[in-house]
Amino acid sequence: MHVLVTGAAGFLGSHLTDRLLGEGHTVLGVDNLSTGSMENIAHLAGESRFRFEQRDICKPFDPGPVDYVFNMASPASPPEYLRLAIETLRVGSAGTENTLEIAAKYGAGHLHASTSECYGDPLQHPQTEDYWGNVNPVGPRSVYDEAKRYAEALVMAYHRSRKVNTHLVRIFNTYGPRLHPSDGRVISNFMMQALLGKPLTVYGSGDQTRSFCYVSDLIEGILRLSRSNEHMPVNIGNPDEFTILECAQAVLKATGSSSELRFEPLPEDDPTRRRPDITRARTLLGWEPRVALKEGLALSLEFFKTKAAATV
Ligand code: UDP
C-alpha cells in the first residue's frame, strides 16, 4: 500500500510510520512541525520507501494516488493546544476535511485519530463509545475537545454522504519513547523531573485518574481498526486506571529517584477520571493491551535518560 500519514513527525505518527514501513508499505509523511520534531523520523533518512514533506494540512493539497490516509496531525498535549488554540481548531476542521477529500478522491481508506477528550469530564465511568460526553464548549480545553468532536462529525458525514471507508479511534492517554520531554504531559513531566532530581509536579490533590497505554499497544489497535469494517468510534487505551499520585509513585520506582512531590494548582476543566471501556475493541478487533504501566515505564526509561542527559 501507499500510505499518507499526517502528523508523521509526532509521537504517534512516527511510531505508526515505523510500523507501516516495517510491514513493507510506502509512506508519505507530512507534518508542519508545530509540535512534531524531525528527530522522531531522523532514523528514516535513508529509507527509500519513506518520503517526508513539511506542510500544513489546513491548506488543500494533493499527494497523488494513495491507498490509505492516517490523520494523526494535531497538537495533543494540554499546554501545546492551549498555546496553539486556533491552529488546533483549524487542524481538526479544515485540516481533517482536506484529508477526507484526499481519501474521497482516491478511494482510499481513512483513519482519524480522535480522543478520549470527546468525553470531557465524564459522568459515565468507565467510558463506552456510546457515551456522548460532558464537554465544556467554551472552556480553555474546548479548542481541542470541540475540534476533535467536530472532526468526528466530519468523518461520519464523509462516510455517510460520500461513502468514504472511514475509521475513528478514540485514543486514551498514551506514553512511550518520543513522547516529547517538555510538552507538559504527566508521564513526560514526571520522568524528566525524576531523572533530573527535581520535584514531581502533582496538579491538584493527585486523586484524579488516568489510564495509560504503552505506545506499541496503541499502534497495534490503530492498525487493526484501520483494517476492520467498523466505522463507528472505537476506544483504544489501557483500562488499568491510576490516580496521578499512583502514577508519580510508579515513576519514582521505575527511575529509582528520590524526588519529592510538589503540589500545584489543578488546570481548569481537568477531567477528574478517565478509563476506557474496551469491550468494543476486544470484540471487534480481538485487541487487548499487553504492556502494564510498570513495564512500559521501564521500556521508556532509556529515551528519557538520554533526554535528561542532554538538558544538563
Ligand atoms: N498532571 C500532573 N502533573 C504534571 C502534568 C500533568 O499532575 O506535571 C496531571 C494533569 O492535571 C491531569 C493528568 O496529570 O490530571 C494527565 O495530564 P496530561 O497533561 O498528561 O493529559 P490529559 O489527560 O489531561 O490530556
Short mmCIF file of C-alpha atoms and ligand atoms in Angstrom, two decimals:
data_model
loop_
_atom_site.label_atom_id
_atom_site.label_comp_id
_atom_site.label_asym_id
_atom_site.label_seq_id
_atom_site.Cartn_x
_atom_site.Cartn_y
_atom_site.Cartn_z
CA MET A 1 0.00 0.00 0.00
CA HIS A 2 0.95 3.63 -0.48
CA VAL A 3 0.01 5.41 2.73
CA LEU A 4 -0.31 9.07 3.72
CA VAL A 5 0.40 9.80 7.39
CA THR A 6 -0.32 13.33 8.62
CA GLY A 7 1.49 14.33 11.79
CA ALA A 8 4.24 11.87 10.81
CA ALA A 9 6.88 13.68 12.87
CA GLY A 10 4.79 13.48 16.02
CA PHE A 11 4.87 10.93 18.82
CA LEU A 12 2.17 8.61 17.48
CA GLY A 13 2.62 9.48 13.80
CA SER A 14 6.28 8.49 13.86
CA HIS A 15 5.62 5.16 15.61
CA LEU A 16 2.80 4.41 13.17
CA THR A 17 5.10 5.24 10.24
CA ASP A 18 7.73 2.83 11.60
CA ARG A 19 5.14 0.04 11.82
CA LEU A 20 3.82 0.68 8.30
CA LEU A 21 7.33 0.70 6.82
CA GLY A 22 8.11 -2.46 8.77
CA GLU A 23 5.15 -4.14 7.08
CA GLY A 24 6.54 -3.21 3.64
CA HIS A 25 4.27 -0.27 2.75
CA THR A 26 5.49 3.01 1.31
CA VAL A 27 4.72 6.10 3.35
CA LEU A 28 4.39 9.78 2.56
CA GLY A 29 4.69 11.59 5.89
CA VAL A 30 3.59 15.20 6.24
CA ASP A 31 3.90 17.49 9.24
CA ASN A 32 4.09 21.25 9.74
CA LEU A 33 6.44 20.64 12.71
CA SER A 34 4.37 22.86 15.02
CA THR A 35 4.66 20.23 17.75
CA GLY A 36 6.29 17.34 15.89
CA SER A 37 10.04 17.01 15.55
CA MET A 38 12.34 15.84 12.75
CA GLU A 39 14.25 13.98 15.45
CA ASN A 40 11.37 11.47 15.61
CA ILE A 41 11.90 10.47 11.97
CA ALA A 42 15.65 11.13 11.64
CA HIS A 43 16.30 7.37 11.60
CA LEU A 44 14.26 7.11 8.36
CA ALA A 45 16.60 9.38 6.38
CA GLY A 46 17.98 6.50 4.27
CA GLU A 47 14.66 4.67 3.89
CA SER A 48 13.66 4.63 0.20
CA ARG A 49 10.01 3.77 0.96
CA PHE A 50 9.59 6.90 3.09
CA ARG A 51 9.21 10.48 1.92
CA PHE A 52 8.66 13.50 4.13
CA GLU A 53 7.02 16.81 3.23
CA GLN A 54 6.84 19.73 5.60
CA ARG A 55 3.38 21.16 5.04
CA ASP A 56 0.32 22.46 6.83
CA ILE A 57 -2.63 20.19 6.05
CA CYS A 58 -5.03 23.11 6.64
CA LYS A 59 -4.18 24.17 3.08
CA PRO A 60 -5.62 21.77 0.48
CA PHE A 61 -3.01 19.53 -1.12
CA ASP A 62 -2.85 16.59 -3.48
CA PRO A 63 -0.38 13.84 -2.57
CA GLY A 64 -1.28 11.82 -5.70
CA PRO A 65 -2.88 8.39 -5.50
CA VAL A 66 -2.86 6.83 -2.03
CA ASP A 67 -4.48 3.68 -0.66
CA TYR A 68 -4.84 4.83 2.92
CA VAL A 69 -4.80 8.07 4.93
CA PHE A 70 -3.94 8.14 8.64
CA ASN A 71 -4.86 11.57 10.01
CA MET A 72 -2.68 11.90 13.10
CA ALA A 73 -1.94 15.64 12.86
CA SER A 74 -2.90 17.84 15.82
CA PRO A 75 -1.31 19.43 18.84
CA ALA A 76 -2.24 16.98 21.59
CA SER A 77 -0.85 17.94 24.98
CA PRO A 78 -2.83 20.46 27.04
CA PRO A 79 -0.09 23.14 27.22
CA GLU A 80 0.54 22.84 23.48
CA TYR A 81 -3.08 23.03 22.36
CA LEU A 82 -3.64 25.98 24.67
CA ARG A 83 -0.62 27.71 23.09
CA LEU A 84 -1.83 26.76 19.60
CA ALA A 85 -5.54 27.31 20.26
CA ILE A 86 -6.68 28.47 16.82
CA GLU A 87 -4.29 26.15 14.98
CA THR A 88 -5.78 23.23 16.94
CA LEU A 89 -9.32 24.19 15.89
CA ARG A 90 -8.20 24.58 12.27
CA VAL A 91 -6.40 21.24 12.01
CA GLY A 92 -9.43 19.45 13.44
CA SER A 93 -11.75 21.19 10.97
CA ALA A 94 -10.11 22.39 7.72
CA GLY A 95 -7.12 20.05 8.05
CA THR A 96 -9.24 16.98 8.66
CA GLU A 97 -11.60 17.91 5.82
CA ASN A 98 -8.63 18.14 3.44
CA THR A 99 -7.52 14.61 4.38
CA LEU A 100 -11.06 13.31 3.85
CA GLU A 101 -11.15 14.94 0.40
CA ILE A 102 -7.93 13.09 -0.46
CA ALA A 103 -9.45 9.79 0.69
CA ALA A 104 -12.64 10.50 -1.30
CA LYS A 105 -10.69 11.44 -4.44
CA TYR A 106 -8.52 8.32 -4.47
CA GLY A 107 -10.98 5.83 -2.95
CA ALA A 108 -8.57 5.42 -0.02
CA GLY A 109 -9.34 4.23 3.48
CA HIS A 110 -9.20 6.88 6.18
CA LEU A 111 -8.49 6.67 9.89
CA HIS A 112 -8.85 9.71 12.09
CA ALA A 113 -7.09 9.99 15.44
CA SER A 114 -9.79 11.09 17.85
CA THR A 115 -9.54 11.23 21.60
CA SER A 116 -10.95 10.37 24.98
CA GLU A 117 -11.31 14.16 25.40
CA CYS A 118 -14.54 13.74 23.39
CA TYR A 119 -15.96 12.51 26.72
CA GLY A 120 -14.79 15.68 28.53
CA ASP A 121 -15.06 15.34 32.31
CA PRO A 122 -17.09 12.13 32.05
CA LEU A 123 -20.18 11.48 34.13
CA GLN A 124 -20.17 7.85 32.99
CA HIS A 125 -17.35 5.61 34.18
CA PRO A 126 -15.69 3.75 32.51
CA GLN A 127 -16.38 5.41 29.18
CA THR A 128 -18.14 3.43 26.44
CA GLU A 129 -18.21 4.72 22.88
CA ASP A 130 -21.94 5.45 23.00
CA TYR A 131 -21.49 7.94 25.88
CA TRP A 132 -21.93 11.47 24.44
CA GLY A 133 -19.65 13.15 26.93
CA ASN A 134 -19.59 16.12 29.27
CA VAL A 135 -17.60 18.81 27.49
CA ASN A 136 -17.36 22.49 28.36
CA PRO A 137 -17.78 24.07 24.90
CA VAL A 138 -16.24 27.42 25.90
CA GLY A 139 -13.55 26.46 28.45
CA PRO A 140 -9.82 26.57 27.65
CA ARG A 141 -9.74 22.88 26.66
CA SER A 142 -12.63 23.38 24.23
CA VAL A 143 -10.19 24.21 21.42
CA TYR A 144 -9.06 20.59 21.48
CA ASP A 145 -12.21 18.83 22.62
CA GLU A 146 -14.57 20.57 20.22
CA ALA A 147 -12.12 20.35 17.31
CA LYS A 148 -11.96 16.60 17.84
CA ARG A 149 -15.74 16.32 18.26
CA TYR A 150 -16.32 18.36 15.09
CA ALA A 151 -13.77 16.16 13.29
CA GLU A 152 -15.72 13.05 14.31
CA ALA A 153 -18.90 14.61 12.84
CA LEU A 154 -16.98 15.45 9.66
CA VAL A 155 -15.63 11.91 9.35
CA MET A 156 -19.08 10.41 9.81
CA ALA A 157 -20.52 12.81 7.20
CA TYR A 158 -17.89 11.76 4.65
CA HIS A 159 -18.68 8.16 5.45
CA ARG A 160 -22.45 8.59 5.17
CA SER A 161 -22.64 11.10 2.31
CA ARG A 162 -19.52 10.34 0.28
CA LYS A 163 -19.18 6.63 1.15
CA VAL A 164 -15.56 7.01 2.33
CA ASN A 165 -14.22 3.97 4.20
CA THR A 166 -13.58 5.84 7.45
CA HIS A 167 -12.44 4.78 10.92
CA LEU A 168 -12.46 6.67 14.19
CA VAL A 169 -10.12 5.76 17.03
CA ARG A 170 -10.65 7.41 20.41
CA ILE A 171 -7.15 7.43 21.87
CA PHE A 172 -6.69 7.42 25.64
CA ASN A 173 -3.52 8.66 27.38
CA THR A 174 -0.54 7.08 25.66
CA TYR A 175 3.15 7.16 26.53
CA GLY A 176 6.49 5.76 25.46
CA PRO A 177 9.73 6.78 23.76
CA ARG A 178 9.38 10.01 21.67
CA LEU A 179 6.73 11.47 23.97
CA HIS A 180 8.07 15.00 23.91
CA PRO A 181 10.05 15.57 27.13
CA SER A 182 8.81 19.13 27.53
CA ASP A 183 5.29 19.03 26.15
CA GLY A 184 3.86 19.09 29.64
CA ARG A 185 2.15 15.72 29.82
CA VAL A 186 2.17 13.85 33.06
CA ILE A 187 4.40 10.88 32.15
CA SER A 188 6.99 13.01 30.33
CA ASN A 189 6.99 15.63 33.09
CA PHE A 190 7.34 13.05 35.87
CA MET A 191 10.03 11.04 34.06
CA MET A 192 12.13 14.11 33.32
CA GLN A 193 11.66 15.56 36.81
CA ALA A 194 12.53 12.24 38.45
CA LEU A 195 15.65 11.77 36.33
CA LEU A 196 16.82 15.34 36.93
CA GLY A 197 16.23 15.06 40.70
CA LYS A 198 13.57 17.78 40.60
CA PRO A 199 10.25 17.63 42.48
CA LEU A 200 7.40 15.88 40.66
CA THR A 201 4.67 18.45 39.97
CA VAL A 202 1.33 16.94 41.01
CA TYR A 203 -1.60 19.09 39.89
CA GLY A 204 -4.48 19.36 42.37
CA SER A 205 -4.65 16.66 45.03
CA GLY A 206 -3.41 13.98 42.63
CA ASP A 207 -6.61 11.99 43.14
CA GLN A 208 -7.71 12.43 39.52
CA THR A 209 -7.24 9.29 37.46
CA ARG A 210 -5.91 8.38 34.04
CA SER A 211 -5.39 5.07 32.25
CA PHE A 212 -2.06 4.84 30.47
CA CYS A 213 -1.47 2.85 27.30
CA TYR A 214 2.00 1.96 26.05
CA VAL A 215 2.62 3.18 22.51
CA SER A 216 3.16 -0.24 20.85
CA ASP A 217 -0.22 -1.44 22.15
CA LEU A 218 -1.89 1.66 20.81
CA ILE A 219 -0.35 1.36 17.34
CA GLU A 220 -1.43 -2.29 17.15
CA GLY A 221 -5.02 -1.26 17.99
CA ILE A 222 -5.00 1.51 15.39
CA LEU A 223 -3.75 -0.82 12.65
CA ARG A 224 -6.36 -3.44 13.49
CA LEU A 225 -9.11 -0.83 13.40
CA SER A 226 -7.87 0.55 10.07
CA ARG A 227 -8.31 -2.93 8.55
CA SER A 228 -11.74 -3.57 10.07
CA ASN A 229 -15.23 -2.84 8.79
CA GLU A 230 -16.07 -0.72 11.82
CA HIS A 231 -16.96 2.91 11.09
CA MET A 232 -18.23 3.99 14.49
CA PRO A 233 -15.71 5.21 17.13
CA VAL A 234 -13.61 2.62 18.94
CA ASN A 235 -11.79 3.29 22.23
CA ILE A 236 -8.15 2.22 22.25
CA GLY A 237 -6.49 2.53 25.62
CA ASN A 238 -5.37 0.55 28.61
CA PRO A 239 -8.18 0.14 31.16
CA ASP A 240 -5.74 -0.08 34.11
CA GLU A 241 -6.63 3.11 35.98
CA PHE A 242 -4.23 5.03 38.24
CA THR A 243 -4.50 8.16 40.32
CA ILE A 244 -1.88 10.75 39.45
CA LEU A 245 -0.31 10.10 42.87
CA GLU A 246 -0.01 6.40 41.99
CA CYS A 247 1.50 7.39 38.66
CA ALA A 248 4.07 9.55 40.47
CA GLN A 249 5.00 6.61 42.71
CA ALA A 250 5.33 4.31 39.69
CA VAL A 251 7.69 6.80 38.00
CA LEU A 252 9.80 7.16 41.16
CA LYS A 253 10.12 3.38 41.33
CA ALA A 254 10.94 2.97 37.63
CA THR A 255 13.64 5.64 37.75
CA GLY A 256 14.96 4.86 41.24
CA SER A 257 14.58 8.56 42.01
CA SER A 258 14.03 10.03 45.45
CA SER A 259 12.45 13.26 44.16
CA GLU A 260 9.78 14.83 46.32
CA LEU A 261 6.24 15.65 45.22
CA ARG A 262 5.24 19.29 44.76
CA PHE A 263 1.55 20.10 44.65
CA GLU A 264 0.46 22.72 42.11
CA PRO A 265 -2.95 24.11 41.08
CA LEU A 266 -5.22 21.88 39.01
CA PRO A 267 -5.68 23.23 35.44
CA GLU A 268 -9.20 24.41 34.57
CA ASP A 269 -11.61 21.65 33.41
CA ASP A 270 -9.02 18.93 34.10
CA PRO A 271 -11.08 15.70 33.91
CA THR A 272 -11.41 14.02 37.31
CA ARG A 273 -11.32 10.48 35.95
CA ARG A 274 -10.78 8.62 32.75
CA ARG A 275 -10.84 4.94 31.88
CA PRO A 276 -11.76 3.28 28.61
CA ASP A 277 -14.31 0.52 28.31
CA ILE A 278 -12.56 -1.55 25.62
CA THR A 279 -15.28 -4.16 25.07
CA ARG A 280 -15.75 -2.92 21.50
CA ALA A 281 -12.04 -3.18 20.65
CA ARG A 282 -11.85 -6.61 22.28
CA THR A 283 -14.89 -7.92 20.45
CA LEU A 284 -14.43 -6.33 17.03
CA LEU A 285 -10.65 -6.31 16.74
CA GLY A 286 -9.55 -9.05 19.13
CA TRP A 287 -7.33 -6.33 20.60
CA GLU A 288 -6.04 -6.21 24.14
CA PRO A 289 -3.26 -4.09 25.65
CA ARG A 290 -0.28 -6.18 26.75
CA VAL A 291 2.12 -3.76 28.40
CA ALA A 292 1.42 -2.83 32.03
CA LEU A 293 2.43 0.63 33.33
CA LYS A 294 5.44 -0.68 35.24
CA GLU A 295 6.76 -2.47 32.15
CA GLY A 296 6.04 0.46 29.83
CA LEU A 297 7.87 2.89 32.10
CA ALA A 298 10.87 0.56 32.08
CA LEU A 299 10.72 0.45 28.27
CA SER A 300 10.63 4.28 28.15
CA LEU A 301 13.45 4.82 30.62
CA GLU A 302 16.32 4.86 28.12
CA PHE A 303 14.64 7.51 25.98
CA PHE A 304 14.01 9.85 28.90
CA LYS A 305 17.50 9.22 30.30
CA THR A 306 19.01 10.40 27.01
CA LYS A 307 16.78 13.47 27.03
CA ALA A 308 17.61 14.24 30.66
CA ALA A 309 21.35 13.88 29.98
CA ALA A 310 21.01 16.37 27.10
CA THR A 311 19.45 19.03 29.35
CA VAL A 312 22.18 19.10 31.99
N1 UDP B 1 -0.58 16.33 35.61
C1 UDP B 1 0.12 16.48 36.80
N2 UDP B 1 1.41 16.96 36.74
C2 UDP B 1 2.03 17.28 35.58
C3 UDP B 1 1.31 17.10 34.36
C4 UDP B 1 0.01 16.64 34.41
O1 UDP B 1 -0.38 16.22 37.89
O2 UDP B 1 3.20 17.69 35.61
C5 UDP B 1 -1.96 15.79 35.66
C6 UDP B 1 -2.99 16.62 34.90
O3 UDP B 1 -3.53 17.63 35.72
C7 UDP B 1 -4.00 15.56 34.55
C8 UDP B 1 -3.18 14.29 34.36
O4 UDP B 1 -1.95 14.53 35.03
O5 UDP B 1 -4.92 15.36 35.59
C9 UDP B 1 -2.89 13.95 32.93
O6 UDP B 1 -2.41 15.10 32.29
P1 UDP B 1 -1.84 15.10 30.82
O7 UDP B 1 -1.50 16.53 30.51
O8 UDP B 1 -0.77 14.10 30.68
O9 UDP B 1 -3.03 14.62 29.89
P2 UDP B 1 -4.63 14.84 29.88
O10 UDP B 1 -5.17 13.51 30.25
O11 UDP B 1 -5.02 15.89 30.89
O12 UDP B 1 -4.92 15.25 28.49
#
